[in-house]
mmCIF file of C-alpha atoms in Angstrom:
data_model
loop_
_atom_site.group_PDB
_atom_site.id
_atom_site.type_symbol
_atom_site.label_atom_id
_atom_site.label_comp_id
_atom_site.label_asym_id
_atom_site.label_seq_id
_atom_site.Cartn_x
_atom_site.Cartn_y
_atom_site.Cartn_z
ATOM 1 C CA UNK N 1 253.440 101.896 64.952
ATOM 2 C CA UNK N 2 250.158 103.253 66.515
ATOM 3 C CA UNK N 3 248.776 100.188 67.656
ATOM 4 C CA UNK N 4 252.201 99.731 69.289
ATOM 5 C CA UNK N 5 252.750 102.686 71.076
ATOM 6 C CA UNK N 6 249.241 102.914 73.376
ATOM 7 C CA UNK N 7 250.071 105.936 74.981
ATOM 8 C CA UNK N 8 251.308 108.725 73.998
ATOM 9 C CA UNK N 9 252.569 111.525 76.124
ATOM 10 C CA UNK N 10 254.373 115.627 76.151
ATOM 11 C CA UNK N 11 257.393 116.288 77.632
ATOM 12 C CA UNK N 12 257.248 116.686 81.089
ATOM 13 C CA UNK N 13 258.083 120.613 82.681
ATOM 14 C CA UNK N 14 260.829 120.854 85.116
ATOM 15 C CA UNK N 15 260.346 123.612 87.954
ATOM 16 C CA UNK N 16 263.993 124.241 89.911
ATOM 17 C CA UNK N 17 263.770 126.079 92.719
ATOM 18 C CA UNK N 18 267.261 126.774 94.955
ATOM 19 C CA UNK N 19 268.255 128.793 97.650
ATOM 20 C CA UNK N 20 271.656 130.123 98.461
ATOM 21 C CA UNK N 21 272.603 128.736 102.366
ATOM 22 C CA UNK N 22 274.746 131.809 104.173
ATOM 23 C CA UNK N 23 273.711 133.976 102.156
ATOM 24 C CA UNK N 24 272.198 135.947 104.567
ATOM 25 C CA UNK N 25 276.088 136.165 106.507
ATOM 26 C CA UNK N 26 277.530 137.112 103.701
ATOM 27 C CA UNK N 27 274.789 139.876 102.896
ATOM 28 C CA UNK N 28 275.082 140.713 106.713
ATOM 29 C CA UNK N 29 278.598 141.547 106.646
ATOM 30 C CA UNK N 30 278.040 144.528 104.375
ATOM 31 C CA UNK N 31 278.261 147.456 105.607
ATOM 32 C CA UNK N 32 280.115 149.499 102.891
ATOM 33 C CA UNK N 33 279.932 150.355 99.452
ATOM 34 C CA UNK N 34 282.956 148.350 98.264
ATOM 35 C CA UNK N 35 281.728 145.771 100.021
ATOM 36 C CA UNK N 36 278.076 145.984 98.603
ATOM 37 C CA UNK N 37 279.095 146.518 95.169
ATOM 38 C CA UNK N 38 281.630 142.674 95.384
ATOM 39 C CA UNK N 39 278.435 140.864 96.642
ATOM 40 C CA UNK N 40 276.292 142.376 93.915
ATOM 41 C CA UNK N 41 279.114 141.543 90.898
ATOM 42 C CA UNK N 42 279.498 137.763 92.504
ATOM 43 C CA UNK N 43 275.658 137.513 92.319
ATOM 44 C CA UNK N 44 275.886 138.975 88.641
ATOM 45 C CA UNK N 45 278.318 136.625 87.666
ATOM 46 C CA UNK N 46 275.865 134.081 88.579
ATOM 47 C CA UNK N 47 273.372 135.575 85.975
ATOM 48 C CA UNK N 48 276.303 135.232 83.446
ATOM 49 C CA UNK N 49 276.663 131.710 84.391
ATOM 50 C CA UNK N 50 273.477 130.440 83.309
ATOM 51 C CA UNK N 51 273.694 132.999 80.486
ATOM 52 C CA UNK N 52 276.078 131.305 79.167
ATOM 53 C CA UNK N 53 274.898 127.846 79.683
ATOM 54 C CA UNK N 54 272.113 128.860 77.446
ATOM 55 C CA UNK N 55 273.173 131.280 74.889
ATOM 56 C CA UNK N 56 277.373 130.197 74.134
ATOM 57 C CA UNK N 57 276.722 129.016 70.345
ATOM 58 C CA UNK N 58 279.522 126.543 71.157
ATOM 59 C CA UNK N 59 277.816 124.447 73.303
ATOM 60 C CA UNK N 60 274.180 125.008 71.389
ATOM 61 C CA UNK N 61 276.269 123.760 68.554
ATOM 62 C CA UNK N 62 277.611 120.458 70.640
ATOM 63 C CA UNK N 63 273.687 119.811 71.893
ATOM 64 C CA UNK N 64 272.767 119.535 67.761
ATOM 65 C CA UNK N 65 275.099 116.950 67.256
ATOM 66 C CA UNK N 66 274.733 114.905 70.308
ATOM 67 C CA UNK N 67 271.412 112.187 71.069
ATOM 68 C CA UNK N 68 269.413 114.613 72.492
ATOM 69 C CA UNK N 69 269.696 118.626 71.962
ATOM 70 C CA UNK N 70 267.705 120.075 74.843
ATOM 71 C CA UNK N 71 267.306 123.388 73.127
ATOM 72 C CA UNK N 72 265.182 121.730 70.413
ATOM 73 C CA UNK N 73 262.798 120.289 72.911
ATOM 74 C CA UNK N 74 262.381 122.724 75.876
ATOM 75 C CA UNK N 75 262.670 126.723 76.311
ATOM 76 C CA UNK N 76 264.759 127.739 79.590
ATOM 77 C CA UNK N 77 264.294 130.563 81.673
ATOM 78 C CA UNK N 78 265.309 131.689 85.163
ATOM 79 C CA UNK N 79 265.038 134.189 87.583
ATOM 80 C CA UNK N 80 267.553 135.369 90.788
ATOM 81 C CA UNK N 81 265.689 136.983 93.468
ATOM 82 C CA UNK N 82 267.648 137.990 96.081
ATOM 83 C CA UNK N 83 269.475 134.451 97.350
ATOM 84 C CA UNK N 84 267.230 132.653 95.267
ATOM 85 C CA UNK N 85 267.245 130.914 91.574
ATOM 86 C CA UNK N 86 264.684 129.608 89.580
ATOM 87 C CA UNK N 87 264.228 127.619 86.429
ATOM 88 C CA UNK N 88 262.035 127.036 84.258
ATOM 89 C CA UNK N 89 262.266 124.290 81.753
ATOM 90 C CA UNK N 90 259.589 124.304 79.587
ATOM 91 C CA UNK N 91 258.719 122.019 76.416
ATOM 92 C CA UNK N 92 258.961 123.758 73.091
ATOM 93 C CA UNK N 93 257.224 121.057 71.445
ATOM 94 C CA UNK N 94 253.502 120.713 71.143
ATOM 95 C CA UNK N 95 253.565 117.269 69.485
ATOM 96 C CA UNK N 96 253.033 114.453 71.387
ATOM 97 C CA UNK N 97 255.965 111.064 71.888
ATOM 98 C CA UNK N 98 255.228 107.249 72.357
ATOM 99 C CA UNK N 99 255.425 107.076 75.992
ATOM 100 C CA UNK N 100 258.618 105.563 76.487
ATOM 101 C CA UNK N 101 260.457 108.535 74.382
ATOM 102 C CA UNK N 102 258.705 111.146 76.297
ATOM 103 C CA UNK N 103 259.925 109.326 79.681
ATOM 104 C CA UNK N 104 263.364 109.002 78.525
ATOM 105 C CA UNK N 105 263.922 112.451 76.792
ATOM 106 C CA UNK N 106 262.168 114.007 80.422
ATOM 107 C CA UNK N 107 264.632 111.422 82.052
ATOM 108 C CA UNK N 108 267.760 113.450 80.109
ATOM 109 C CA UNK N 109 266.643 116.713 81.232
ATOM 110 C CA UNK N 110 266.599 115.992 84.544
ATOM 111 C CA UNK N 111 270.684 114.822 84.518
ATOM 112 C CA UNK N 112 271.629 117.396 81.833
ATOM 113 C CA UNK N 113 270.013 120.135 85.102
ATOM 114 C CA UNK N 114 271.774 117.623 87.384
ATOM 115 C CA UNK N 115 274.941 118.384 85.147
ATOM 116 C CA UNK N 116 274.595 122.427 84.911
ATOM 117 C CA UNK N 117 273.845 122.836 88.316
ATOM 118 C CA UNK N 118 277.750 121.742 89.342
ATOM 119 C CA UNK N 119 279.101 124.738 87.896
ATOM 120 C CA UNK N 120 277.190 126.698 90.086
ATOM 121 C CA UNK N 121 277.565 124.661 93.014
ATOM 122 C CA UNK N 122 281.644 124.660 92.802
ATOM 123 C CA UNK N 123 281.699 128.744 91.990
ATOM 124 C CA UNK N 124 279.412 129.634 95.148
ATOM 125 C CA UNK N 125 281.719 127.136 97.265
ATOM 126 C CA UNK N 126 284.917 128.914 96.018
ATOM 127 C CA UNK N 127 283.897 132.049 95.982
ATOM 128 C CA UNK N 128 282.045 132.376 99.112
ATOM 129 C CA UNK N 129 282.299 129.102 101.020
ATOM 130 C CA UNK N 130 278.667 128.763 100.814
ATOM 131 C CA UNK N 131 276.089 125.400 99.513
ATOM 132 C CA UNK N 132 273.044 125.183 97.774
ATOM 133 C CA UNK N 133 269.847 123.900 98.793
ATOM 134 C CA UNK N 134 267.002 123.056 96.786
ATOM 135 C CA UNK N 135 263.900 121.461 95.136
ATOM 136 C CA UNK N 136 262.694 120.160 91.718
ATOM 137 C CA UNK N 137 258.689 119.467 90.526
ATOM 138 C CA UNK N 138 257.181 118.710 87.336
ATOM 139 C CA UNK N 139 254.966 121.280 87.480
ATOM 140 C CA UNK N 140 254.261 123.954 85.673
ATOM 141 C CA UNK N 141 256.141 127.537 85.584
ATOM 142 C CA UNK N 142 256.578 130.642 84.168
ATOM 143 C CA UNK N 143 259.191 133.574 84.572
ATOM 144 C CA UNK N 144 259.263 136.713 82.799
ATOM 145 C CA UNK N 145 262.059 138.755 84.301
ATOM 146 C CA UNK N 146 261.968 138.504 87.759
ATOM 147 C CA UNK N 147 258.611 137.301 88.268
ATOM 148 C CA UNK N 148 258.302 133.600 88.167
ATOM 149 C CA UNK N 149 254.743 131.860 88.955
ATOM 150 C CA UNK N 150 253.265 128.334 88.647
ATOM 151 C CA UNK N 151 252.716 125.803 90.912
ATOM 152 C CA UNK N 152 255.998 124.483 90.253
ATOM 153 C CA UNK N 153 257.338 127.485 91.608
ATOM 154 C CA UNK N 154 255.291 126.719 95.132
ATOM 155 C CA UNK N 155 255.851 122.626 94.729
ATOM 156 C CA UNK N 156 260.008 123.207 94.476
ATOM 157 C CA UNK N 157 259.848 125.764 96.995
ATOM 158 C CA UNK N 158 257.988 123.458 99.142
ATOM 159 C CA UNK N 159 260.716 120.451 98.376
ATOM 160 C CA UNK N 160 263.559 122.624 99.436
ATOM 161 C CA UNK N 161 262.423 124.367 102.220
ATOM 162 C CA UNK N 162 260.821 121.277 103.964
ATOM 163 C CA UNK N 163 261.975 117.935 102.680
ATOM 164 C CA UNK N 164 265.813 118.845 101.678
ATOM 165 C CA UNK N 165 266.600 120.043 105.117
ATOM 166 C CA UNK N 166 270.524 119.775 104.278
ATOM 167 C CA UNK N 167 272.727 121.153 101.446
ATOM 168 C CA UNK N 168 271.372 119.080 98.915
ATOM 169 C CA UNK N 169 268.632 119.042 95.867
ATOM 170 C CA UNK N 170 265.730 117.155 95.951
ATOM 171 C CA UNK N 171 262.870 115.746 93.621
ATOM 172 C CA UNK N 172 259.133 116.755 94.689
ATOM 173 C CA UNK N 173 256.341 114.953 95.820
ATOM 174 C CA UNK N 174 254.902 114.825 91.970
ATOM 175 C CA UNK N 175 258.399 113.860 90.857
ATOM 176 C CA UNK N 176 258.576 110.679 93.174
ATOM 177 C CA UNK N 177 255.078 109.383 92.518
ATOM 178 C CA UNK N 178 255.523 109.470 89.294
ATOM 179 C CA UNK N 179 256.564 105.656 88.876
ATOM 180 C CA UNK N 180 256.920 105.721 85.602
ATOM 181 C CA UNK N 181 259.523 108.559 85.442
ATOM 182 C CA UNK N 182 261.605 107.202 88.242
ATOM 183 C CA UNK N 183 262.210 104.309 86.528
ATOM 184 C CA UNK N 184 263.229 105.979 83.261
ATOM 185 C CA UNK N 185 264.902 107.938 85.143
ATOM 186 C CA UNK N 186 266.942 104.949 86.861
ATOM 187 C CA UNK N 187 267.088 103.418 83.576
ATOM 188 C CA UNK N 188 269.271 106.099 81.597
ATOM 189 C CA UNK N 189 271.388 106.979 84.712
ATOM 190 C CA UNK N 190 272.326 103.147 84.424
ATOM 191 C CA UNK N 191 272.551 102.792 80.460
ATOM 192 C CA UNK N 192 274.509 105.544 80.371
ATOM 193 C CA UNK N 193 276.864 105.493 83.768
ATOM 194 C CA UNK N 194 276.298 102.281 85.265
ATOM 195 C CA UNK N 195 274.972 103.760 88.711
ATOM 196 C CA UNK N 196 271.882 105.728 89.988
ATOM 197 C CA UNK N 197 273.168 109.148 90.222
ATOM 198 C CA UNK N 198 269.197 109.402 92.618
ATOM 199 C CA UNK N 199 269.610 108.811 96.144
ATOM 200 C CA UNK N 200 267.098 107.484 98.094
ATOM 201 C CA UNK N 201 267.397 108.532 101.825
ATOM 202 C CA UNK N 202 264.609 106.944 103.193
ATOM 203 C CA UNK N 203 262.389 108.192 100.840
ATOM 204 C CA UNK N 204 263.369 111.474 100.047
ATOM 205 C CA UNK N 205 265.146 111.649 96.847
ATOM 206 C CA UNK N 206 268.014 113.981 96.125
ATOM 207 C CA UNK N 207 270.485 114.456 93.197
ATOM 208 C CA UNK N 208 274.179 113.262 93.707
ATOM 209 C CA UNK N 209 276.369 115.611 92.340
ATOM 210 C CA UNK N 210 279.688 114.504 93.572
ATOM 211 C CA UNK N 211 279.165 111.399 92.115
ATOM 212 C CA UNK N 212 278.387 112.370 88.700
ATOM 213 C CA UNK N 213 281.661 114.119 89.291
ATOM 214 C CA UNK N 214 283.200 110.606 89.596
ATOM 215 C CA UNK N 215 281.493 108.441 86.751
ATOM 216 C CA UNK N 216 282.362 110.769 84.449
ATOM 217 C CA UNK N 217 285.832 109.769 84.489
ATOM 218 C CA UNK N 218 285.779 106.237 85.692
ATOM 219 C CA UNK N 219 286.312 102.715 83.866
ATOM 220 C CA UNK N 220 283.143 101.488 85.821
ATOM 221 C CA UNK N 221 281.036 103.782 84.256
ATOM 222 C CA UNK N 222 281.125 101.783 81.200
ATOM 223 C CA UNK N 223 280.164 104.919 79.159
ATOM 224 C CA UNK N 224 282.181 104.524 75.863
ATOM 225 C CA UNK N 225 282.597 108.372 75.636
ATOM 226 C CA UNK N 226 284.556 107.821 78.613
ATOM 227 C CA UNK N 227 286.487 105.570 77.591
ATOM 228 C CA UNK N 228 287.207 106.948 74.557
ATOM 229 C CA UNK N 229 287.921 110.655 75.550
ATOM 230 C CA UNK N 230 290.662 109.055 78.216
ATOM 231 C CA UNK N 231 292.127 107.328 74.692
ATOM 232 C CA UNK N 232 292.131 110.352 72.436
ATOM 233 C CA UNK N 233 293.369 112.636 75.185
ATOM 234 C CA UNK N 234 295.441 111.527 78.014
ATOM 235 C CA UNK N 235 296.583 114.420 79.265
ATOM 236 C CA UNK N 236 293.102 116.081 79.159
ATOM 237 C CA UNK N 237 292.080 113.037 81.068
ATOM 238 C CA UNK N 238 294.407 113.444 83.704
ATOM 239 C CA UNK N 239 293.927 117.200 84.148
ATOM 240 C CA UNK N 240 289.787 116.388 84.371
ATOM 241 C CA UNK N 241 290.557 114.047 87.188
ATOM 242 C CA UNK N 242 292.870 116.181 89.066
ATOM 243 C CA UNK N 243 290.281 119.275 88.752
ATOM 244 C CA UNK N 244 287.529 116.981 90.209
ATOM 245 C CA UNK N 245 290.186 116.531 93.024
ATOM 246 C CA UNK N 246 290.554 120.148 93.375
ATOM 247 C CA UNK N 247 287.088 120.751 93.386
ATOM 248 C CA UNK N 248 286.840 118.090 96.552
ATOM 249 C CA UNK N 249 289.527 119.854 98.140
ATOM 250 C CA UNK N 250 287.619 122.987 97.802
ATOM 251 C CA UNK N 251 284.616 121.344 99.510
ATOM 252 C CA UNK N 252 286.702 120.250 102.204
ATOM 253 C CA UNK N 253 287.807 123.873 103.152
ATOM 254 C CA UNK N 254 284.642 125.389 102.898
ATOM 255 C CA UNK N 255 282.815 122.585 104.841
ATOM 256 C CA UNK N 256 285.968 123.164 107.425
ATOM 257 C CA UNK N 257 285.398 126.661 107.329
ATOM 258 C CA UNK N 258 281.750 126.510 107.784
ATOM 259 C CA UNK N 259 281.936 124.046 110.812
ATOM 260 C CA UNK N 260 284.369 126.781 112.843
ATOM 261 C CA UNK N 261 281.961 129.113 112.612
ATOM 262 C CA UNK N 262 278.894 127.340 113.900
ATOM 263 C CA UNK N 263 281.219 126.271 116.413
ATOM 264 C CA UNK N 264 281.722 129.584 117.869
ATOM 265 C CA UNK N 265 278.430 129.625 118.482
ATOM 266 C CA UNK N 266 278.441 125.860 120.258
ATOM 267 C CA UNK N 267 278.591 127.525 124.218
ATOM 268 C CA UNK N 268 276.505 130.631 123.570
ATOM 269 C CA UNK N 269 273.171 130.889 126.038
ATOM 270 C CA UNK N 270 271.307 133.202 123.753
ATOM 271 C CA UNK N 271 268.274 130.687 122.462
ATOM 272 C CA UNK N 272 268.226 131.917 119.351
ATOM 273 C CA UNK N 273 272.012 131.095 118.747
ATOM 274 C CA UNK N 274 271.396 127.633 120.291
ATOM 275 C CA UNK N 275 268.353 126.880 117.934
ATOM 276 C CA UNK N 276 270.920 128.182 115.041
ATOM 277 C CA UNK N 277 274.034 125.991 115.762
ATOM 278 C CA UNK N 278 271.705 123.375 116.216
ATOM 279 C CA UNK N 279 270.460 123.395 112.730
ATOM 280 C CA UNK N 280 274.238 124.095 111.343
ATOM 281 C CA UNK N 281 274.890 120.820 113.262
ATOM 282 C CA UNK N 282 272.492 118.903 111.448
ATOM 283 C CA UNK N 283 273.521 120.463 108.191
ATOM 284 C CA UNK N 284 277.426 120.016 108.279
ATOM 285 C CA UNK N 285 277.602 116.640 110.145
ATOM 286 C CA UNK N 286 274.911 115.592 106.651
ATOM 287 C CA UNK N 287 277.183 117.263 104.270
ATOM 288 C CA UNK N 288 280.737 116.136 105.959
ATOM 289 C CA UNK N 289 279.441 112.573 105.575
ATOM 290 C CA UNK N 290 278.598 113.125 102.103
ATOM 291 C CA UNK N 291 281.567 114.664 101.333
ATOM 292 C CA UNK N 292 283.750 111.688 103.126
ATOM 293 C CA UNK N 293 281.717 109.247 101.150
ATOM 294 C CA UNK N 294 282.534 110.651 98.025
ATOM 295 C CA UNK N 295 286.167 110.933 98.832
ATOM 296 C CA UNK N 296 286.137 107.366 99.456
ATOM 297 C CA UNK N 297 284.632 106.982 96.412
ATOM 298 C CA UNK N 298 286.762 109.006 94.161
ATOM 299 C CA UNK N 299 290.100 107.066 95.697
ATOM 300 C CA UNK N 300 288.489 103.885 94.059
ATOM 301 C CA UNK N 301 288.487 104.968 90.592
ATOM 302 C CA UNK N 302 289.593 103.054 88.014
ATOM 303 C CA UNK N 303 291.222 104.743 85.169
ATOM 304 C CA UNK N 304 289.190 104.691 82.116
ATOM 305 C CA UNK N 305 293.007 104.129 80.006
ATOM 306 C CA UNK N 306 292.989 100.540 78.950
ATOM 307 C CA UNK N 307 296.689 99.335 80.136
ATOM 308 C CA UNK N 308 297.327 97.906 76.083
ATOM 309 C CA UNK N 309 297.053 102.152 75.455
ATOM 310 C CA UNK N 310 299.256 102.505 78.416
ATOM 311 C CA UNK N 311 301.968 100.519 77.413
ATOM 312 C CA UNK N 312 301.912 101.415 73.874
ATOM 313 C CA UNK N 313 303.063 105.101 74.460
ATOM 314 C CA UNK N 314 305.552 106.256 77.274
ATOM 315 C CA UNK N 315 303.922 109.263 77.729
ATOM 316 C CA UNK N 316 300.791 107.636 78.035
ATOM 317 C CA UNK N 317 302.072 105.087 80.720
ATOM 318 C CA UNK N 318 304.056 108.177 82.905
ATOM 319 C CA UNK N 319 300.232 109.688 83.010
ATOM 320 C CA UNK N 320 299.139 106.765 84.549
ATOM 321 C CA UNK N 321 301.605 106.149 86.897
ATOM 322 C CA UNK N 322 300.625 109.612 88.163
ATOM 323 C CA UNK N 323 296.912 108.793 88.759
ATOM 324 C CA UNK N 324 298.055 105.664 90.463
ATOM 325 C CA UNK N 325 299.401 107.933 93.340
ATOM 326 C CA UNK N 326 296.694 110.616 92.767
ATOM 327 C CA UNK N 327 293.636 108.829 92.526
ATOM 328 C CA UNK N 328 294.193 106.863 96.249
ATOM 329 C CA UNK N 329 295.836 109.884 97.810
ATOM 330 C CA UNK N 330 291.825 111.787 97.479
ATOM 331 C CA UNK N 331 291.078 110.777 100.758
ATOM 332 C CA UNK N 332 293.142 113.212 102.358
ATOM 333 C CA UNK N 333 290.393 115.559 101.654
ATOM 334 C CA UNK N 334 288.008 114.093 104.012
ATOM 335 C CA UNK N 335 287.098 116.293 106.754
ATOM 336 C CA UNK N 336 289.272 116.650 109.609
ATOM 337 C CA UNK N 337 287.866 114.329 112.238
ATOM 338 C CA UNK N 338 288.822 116.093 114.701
ATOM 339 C CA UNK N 339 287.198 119.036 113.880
ATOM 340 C CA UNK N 340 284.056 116.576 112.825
ATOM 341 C CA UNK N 341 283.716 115.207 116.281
ATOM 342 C CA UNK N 342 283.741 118.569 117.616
ATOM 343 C CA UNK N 343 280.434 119.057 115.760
ATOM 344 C CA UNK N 344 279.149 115.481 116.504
ATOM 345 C CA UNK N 345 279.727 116.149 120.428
ATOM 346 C CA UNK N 346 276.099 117.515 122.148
#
């Protein structure tokens, strides 16, 4: 086995860096105590979040049984300072894997952050109609309580504040040059959903969230939990795709939302509020296309209940006449275009 396995290699760390876009409104439009003390509990609950992600016993116990239990191989911390978060994923293992293991287990990491990083994506959008930016590096980091240092701190900070540019999360310069990772990284997304859930946009690589969103419940996939979870549980099925349409919906109003207000600012002389609404612009005519594209996307699912289980079971076969009319009918939460070529006018 050693003479097989040349190299051998450590996990790789995983810096997260993200920044809350609006935040500053939202902060802005305090001026009382009730007021203060809501935006401090919604910011708390955000602490609880990723308390939770780390600590329910639940889901530690579900990571044990599964392929891969992240909380065997790396420690997590984070850190909120003021509108920002930031992670720290750090290997708990000193030992060293055959190359290709390292790759792939550094590979899962990155999809399982992908993964928790929805959940705080949708509760920000619902609560306050506000997005996410931000960046990801291998290198290293360290927090202890609100401090967090490391040049991983600086190279994800650096990713999100000058290569994401629009409400979106994107790998570092040491993530992308590392060939070796991207591939493994391209690999498992395809072994395991049948699509690169990495964008490439001309070079700058982001994560795809609303996709994920998709795959996860669509025949295409190929994933055999998939499959099998629509078998077992129909109804649970159904209800799973028609949150993921509720969570687009929820997109849709807060994109809406967010486009009337930079609009209000469209006529005003003041330079600053021009150089302002000129950056929403570019933000919100990116995000309403990514939005519309996943819309489009969603309506093309293909239900992951093979029609023989259909058939077999009347209740079975009345769920899927229901997605048959859902599924399509997701496109109605595309942006208004109106509203879209408001924003697109100079």
């Amino acid at each position: 086995i050693l003479l097989k396995y040349r190299c051998f290699l450590k996990l790789l760390h995983w810096t997260l860096f993200v920044d809350l876009l609006g935040y500053r409104d939202i902060n802005g439009d305090v001026d009382n105590l009730e007021k203060a003390k809501e935006l401090i509990e919604f910011m708390k609950s955000n602490v609880e979040l990723f308390k939770n992600q780390n600590d329910s016993i639940k889901l530690r116990e579900q990571y044990s049984q599964s392929n891969f239990d992240i909380f065997s191989h790396y420690d997590i911390s984070f850190a909120f300072i003021s509108d920002s978060l930031i992670v720290s994923y750090t290997p708990n293992l000193e030992s060293d894997f055959p190359e290709h293991i390292a790759l792939s287990h550094s590979a899962n990491m990155l999809l399982i952050i992908l993964q928790r990083l929805i959940s705080l994506i949708y509760k920000c959008v619902l609560e306050k109609k506000i997005f996410l930016r931000g960046g990801i590096s291998n290198h290293y980091s360290y927090i202890d309580g609100t401090f967090a240092v490391g040049k991983g701190v600086g190279a994800a900070y650096l990713a999100e504040s000058k290569k994401a540019i629009y409400p979106r999360v994107v790998l570092a310069d040491d993530v992308v040059e590392n060939t070796k990772l991207m591939k493994a990284i391209s690999w498992l997304s395809n072994l395991m959903y049948e699509t690169d859930l990495i964008v490439d946009d001309n070079g700058t690589r982001y994560l795809d969230f609303n996709r994920f969103g998709v795959v996860t419940l669509d025949a295409r996939s190929q994933n055999k939990f998939v499959i099998q979870n629509a078998i077992t549980d129909p109804e649970a099925y159904k209800e799973s795709i028609f949150h993921q349409g509720g969570i687009l919906k929820v997109y849709k109003e807060a994109i809406e939302f967010q486009i009337n207000k930079a609009l209000e600012i469209k006529e005003s002389m003041d330079p600053e509020e021009q150089k302002l609404y000129k950056s929403l612009r570019e933000k919100y005519i990116w995000l309403s296309n990514y939005h519309n594209n996943s819309c489009e996307h969603f309506s093309k699912l293909i239900i992951a209940i093979p029609k023989p289980v259909a058939y077999s079971n009347p209740k079975t076969l009345e769920i899927v006449k229901i997605l048959l009319e859902t599924i399509p009918a997701i496109v109605a939460f595309k942006i208004d275009s109106n509203l879209l070529d408001s924003l697109k006018k100079v």
